[in-house]
Tab-separated table of C-alpha atoms in Angstrom:
chain	number	residue	atom	x	y	z
A	10	MET	CA	139.003	-69.006	-111.766
A	11	ALA	CA	137.284	-69.472	-108.266
A	12	THR	CA	136.493	-72.690	-106.157
A	13	VAL	CA	133.712	-73.811	-104.038
A	14	THR	CA	133.454	-76.604	-101.590
A	15	LEU	CA	129.821	-78.171	-101.572
A	16	LYS	CA	128.969	-80.514	-98.745
A	17	VAL	CA	127.093	-83.362	-100.153
A	18	GLU	CA	125.141	-85.947	-98.330
A	19	GLY	CA	124.712	-89.521	-99.316
A	20	MET	CA	127.294	-90.340	-101.746
A	21	SER	CA	128.359	-93.760	-100.666
A	22	CYS	CA	130.823	-95.184	-103.309
A	23	ASN	CA	132.479	-94.792	-106.436
A	24	HIS	CA	129.447	-94.687	-108.853
A	25	CYS	CA	128.245	-91.861	-106.471
A	26	LYS	CA	131.474	-90.115	-106.704
A	27	GLU	CA	131.285	-90.609	-110.690
A	28	ALA	CA	127.869	-89.337	-110.723
A	29	VAL	CA	128.467	-86.152	-108.883
A	30	GLU	CA	131.758	-85.126	-110.668
A	31	GLY	CA	129.953	-85.785	-113.906
A	32	SER	CA	126.999	-83.679	-113.319
A	33	LEU	CA	129.409	-80.779	-112.231
A	34	LYS	CA	131.900	-81.050	-115.106
A	35	LYS	CA	129.031	-80.997	-117.703
A	36	LEU	CA	128.151	-77.241	-116.507
A	37	PRO	CA	129.348	-74.495	-118.390
A	38	GLY	CA	132.430	-72.860	-116.966
A	39	VAL	CA	133.148	-75.907	-114.440
A	40	LYS	CA	137.085	-76.599	-115.148
A	41	SER	CA	137.227	-79.413	-112.740
A	42	ALA	CA	135.004	-81.333	-109.752
A	43	VAL	CA	136.660	-83.745	-107.478
A	44	VAL	CA	134.590	-85.405	-104.916
A	45	ASP	CA	136.276	-86.784	-101.342
A	46	LEU	CA	133.863	-89.360	-100.262
A	47	ASP	CA	135.183	-89.692	-96.805
A	48	ALA	CA	135.194	-85.768	-96.355
A	49	LYS	CA	131.554	-85.523	-98.168
A	50	THR	CA	132.631	-83.003	-100.170
A	51	ALA	CA	132.550	-81.979	-103.836
A	52	THR	CA	135.453	-79.412	-104.808
A	53	VAL	CA	134.771	-77.275	-107.763
A	54	THR	CA	136.763	-75.186	-109.719
A	55	TYR	CA	134.839	-73.058	-112.191
A	56	GLU	CA	134.925	-69.747	-114.208
A	57	GLU	CA	133.188	-67.102	-112.376
A	58	GLY	CA	130.126	-65.715	-114.047
A	59	ALA	CA	129.994	-68.491	-116.421
A	60	VAL	CA	128.083	-70.801	-113.699
A	61	SER	CA	126.413	-70.310	-110.502
A	62	VAL	CA	126.600	-72.094	-107.035
A	63	ASP	CA	123.021	-72.614	-107.280
A	64	GLN	CA	123.506	-74.304	-110.763
A	65	MET	CA	125.917	-76.608	-109.037
A	66	LYS	CA	123.831	-77.414	-105.990
A	67	LYS	CA	120.791	-78.389	-108.661
A	68	ALA	CA	123.056	-80.619	-110.711
A	69	VAL	CA	124.027	-82.664	-107.645
A	70	GLU	CA	120.660	-82.501	-106.005
A	71	ASP	CA	119.232	-83.830	-109.601
A	72	GLN	CA	121.827	-86.673	-109.170
A	73	GLY	CA	119.502	-87.602	-105.839
A	74	TYR	CA	122.028	-86.326	-103.382
A	75	ASP	CA	121.290	-83.441	-100.897
A	76	VAL	CA	123.637	-80.268	-100.673
A	77	VAL	CA	123.768	-79.323	-96.955
B	9	MET	CA	114.816	-122.699	-114.269
B	10	ALA	CA	116.829	-122.460	-111.043
B	11	THR	CA	117.333	-119.746	-108.447
B	12	VAL	CA	120.284	-118.811	-106.299
B	13	THR	CA	120.853	-116.216	-103.672
B	14	LEU	CA	124.109	-114.804	-103.590
B	15	LYS	CA	125.713	-112.840	-100.568
B	16	VAL	CA	127.418	-109.878	-101.595
B	17	GLU	CA	129.366	-107.492	-99.908
B	18	GLY	CA	130.092	-103.661	-100.606
B	19	MET	CA	126.820	-102.705	-102.328
B	20	SER	CA	125.955	-99.242	-100.937
B	21	CYS	CA	123.486	-97.570	-103.088
B	22	ASN	CA	121.267	-97.768	-106.371
B	23	HIS	CA	124.345	-97.527	-108.486
B	24	CYS	CA	125.521	-100.512	-106.974
B	25	LYS	CA	122.270	-102.282	-107.362
B	26	GLU	CA	122.392	-101.621	-111.112
B	27	ALA	CA	125.957	-102.632	-111.590
B	28	VAL	CA	125.427	-105.875	-109.985
B	29	GLU	CA	122.042	-106.674	-111.492
B	30	GLY	CA	123.323	-105.503	-114.772
B	31	SER	CA	126.509	-107.643	-114.917
B	32	LEU	CA	124.377	-110.698	-113.852
B	33	LYS	CA	121.736	-110.102	-116.604
B	34	LYS	CA	124.585	-110.186	-119.237
B	35	LEU	CA	125.330	-113.649	-118.657
B	36	PRO	CA	123.802	-116.273	-120.825
B	37	GLY	CA	121.017	-118.134	-119.375
B	38	VAL	CA	120.344	-115.185	-116.650
B	39	LYS	CA	116.616	-114.480	-116.765
B	40	SER	CA	116.309	-112.568	-113.842
B	41	ALA	CA	118.621	-110.713	-111.265
B	42	VAL	CA	117.466	-108.542	-108.240
B	43	VAL	CA	119.804	-107.009	-105.700
B	44	ASP	CA	118.398	-106.595	-102.108
B	45	LEU	CA	120.512	-103.546	-100.932
B	46	ASP	CA	119.322	-104.315	-97.194
B	47	ALA	CA	119.600	-107.933	-97.124
B	48	LYS	CA	123.041	-107.735	-99.147
B	49	THR	CA	121.836	-110.312	-101.279
B	50	ALA	CA	121.486	-110.806	-105.324
B	51	THR	CA	118.911	-113.364	-106.223
B	52	VAL	CA	119.479	-114.967	-109.865
B	53	THR	CA	116.939	-116.805	-111.811
B	54	TYR	CA	118.557	-118.780	-114.649
B	55	GLU	CA	118.710	-121.750	-117.006
B	56	GLU	CA	120.521	-124.751	-115.604
B	57	GLY	CA	123.134	-125.608	-117.662
B	58	ALA	CA	123.523	-122.398	-119.336
B	59	VAL	CA	125.482	-120.495	-116.747
B	60	SER	CA	127.136	-121.522	-113.766
B	61	VAL	CA	127.269	-120.008	-109.988
B	62	ASP	CA	130.646	-119.440	-110.349
B	63	GLN	CA	130.360	-117.385	-113.750
B	64	MET	CA	127.802	-115.247	-111.607
B	65	LYS	CA	130.313	-114.708	-108.610
B	66	LYS	CA	132.980	-113.831	-110.974
B	67	ALA	CA	130.665	-111.207	-112.759
B	68	VAL	CA	129.918	-109.740	-109.646
B	69	GLU	CA	133.402	-109.665	-108.335
B	70	ASP	CA	134.712	-108.042	-111.685
B	71	GLN	CA	132.415	-105.155	-110.795
B	72	GLY	CA	134.386	-104.869	-107.537
B	73	TYR	CA	132.135	-106.417	-105.085
B	74	ASP	CA	132.733	-109.585	-102.798
B	75	VAL	CA	130.872	-112.486	-102.760
B	76	VAL	CA	130.762	-114.694	-99.751
């Protein structure tokens, strides 16, 4: 298992949190995804090789948020 | 038809807008509900007698927002 923390801009409320976490959890190999609204982060635990950080970024960006 | 504009606190993004508009549109007699995020308002057009402003306030508050 590996963990990556993405810096995400534009998340403002619990709906945003759920949208981002949900999009990450749908990816293959993602074990958990936790958004911290105050820190503006999404921390993802995943199986290495099953999913790339680029795929995570795309999933979050597709929800309308910027990964910086 | 009547129109009322509610002042709503706590709406921060389009998910909030949809949550508030959706909760209002579900009420009987509500013809339209439009949230203006910048103005912090929800404008509701409704059939008088079919729904009360108190019911609208409750619907919005049940979504986690404050009607002021």
